[in-house]
């Protein structure tokens, strides 16, 4: 496993329940601020039974990129977030500031 992969996993593991952050923010915290797609690649290849809270990572607009995947992960991601109390707006985005994880503030 690369250092970047390890850093991504470490960062995602820190996202608290009921909070979300973006692929880009995870990439920046993992030391590669221009590697948002790499974060998505890493998270999409996790084992299905992982304990890592991958569902807490959304796209830069607060939407679910997993909805585009043929795996059915989109509805699962939304269901897990809603179970944690995260709410979506009418466009399917997490827009309320209170749901966003900011490690420098939390």
XYZ file of C-alpha atoms in Angstrom:
106
model
C 0.000 0.000 0.000
C 1.355 3.422 -0.906
C 1.872 6.230 1.591
C -0.910 8.151 -0.088
C -3.323 5.226 0.261
C -2.390 4.874 3.925
C -2.896 8.609 4.474
C -6.299 8.513 2.761
C -7.451 5.612 4.908
C -6.159 7.316 8.060
C -7.938 10.562 7.144
C -11.260 8.932 6.261
C -11.165 6.976 9.524
C -11.149 10.292 11.408
C -14.361 11.691 9.894
C -16.898 11.734 12.738
C -20.338 10.203 12.537
C -22.880 12.624 11.102
C -20.246 14.617 9.197
C -19.037 14.613 5.594
C -16.052 15.924 3.701
C -14.967 15.938 0.075
C -12.589 13.794 -1.920
C -10.494 16.928 -2.435
C -10.312 17.691 1.278
C -9.236 14.118 2.006
C -6.581 14.367 -0.707
C -5.267 17.633 0.756
C -5.175 16.225 4.281
C -3.379 13.159 2.895
C -0.683 15.411 1.433
C -1.727 15.486 -2.230
C -4.209 18.339 -2.714
C -4.680 17.687 -6.430
C -5.514 13.995 -6.046
C -9.277 14.002 -5.419
C -9.820 11.375 -8.112
C -7.192 9.220 -6.466
C -9.192 9.332 -3.250
C -12.276 8.177 -5.128
C -10.281 5.403 -6.747
C -9.010 4.186 -3.367
C -12.435 4.295 -1.719
C -14.161 2.561 -4.630
C -11.789 -0.384 -4.280
C -12.357 -1.049 -0.601
C -13.657 -4.451 0.409
C -17.440 -4.465 0.839
C -17.172 -5.419 4.521
C -14.786 -2.590 5.433
C -15.301 -0.651 8.652
C -13.805 2.462 7.073
C -16.591 5.109 6.835
C -16.219 5.704 3.084
C -19.819 6.905 2.900
C -18.800 10.133 4.682
C -16.839 11.311 1.628
C -18.845 13.242 -0.967
C -18.037 15.257 -4.071
C -17.132 18.941 -4.019
C -20.771 19.947 -4.471
C -21.937 17.833 -1.547
C -23.412 15.210 -3.849
C -22.904 11.489 -4.061
C -20.524 10.475 -6.833
C -21.355 6.865 -6.007
C -24.731 7.312 -7.700
C -22.870 6.999 -11.011
C -21.430 3.595 -10.119
C -23.090 0.369 -11.280
C -22.476 -1.197 -7.849
C -25.514 0.298 -6.123
C -23.279 2.134 -3.659
C -25.146 5.433 -4.142
C -28.363 4.462 -2.363
C -26.318 2.685 0.316
C -24.176 5.790 0.866
C -27.221 8.021 1.184
C -28.957 5.593 3.540
C -25.905 5.389 5.790
C -25.547 9.160 5.919
C -29.244 9.656 6.640
C -29.001 7.042 9.426
C -26.296 9.254 10.955
C -28.606 12.277 10.765
C -27.115 13.916 7.657
C -29.768 15.665 5.587
C -29.861 16.290 1.854
C -31.403 19.228 0.037
C -33.892 18.915 -2.830
C -31.006 18.460 -5.291
C -29.545 15.520 -3.345
C -26.665 17.477 -1.835
C -25.389 17.928 1.679
C -25.534 21.677 1.921
C -25.991 22.543 5.581
C -22.774 23.774 7.147
C -23.336 21.743 10.323
C -22.758 18.470 8.471
C -19.368 19.410 7.041
C -16.275 18.115 8.826
C -13.547 20.679 9.243
C -10.669 19.098 11.178
C -9.328 22.509 12.099
C -12.662 23.413 13.746
C -13.944 20.091 15.113
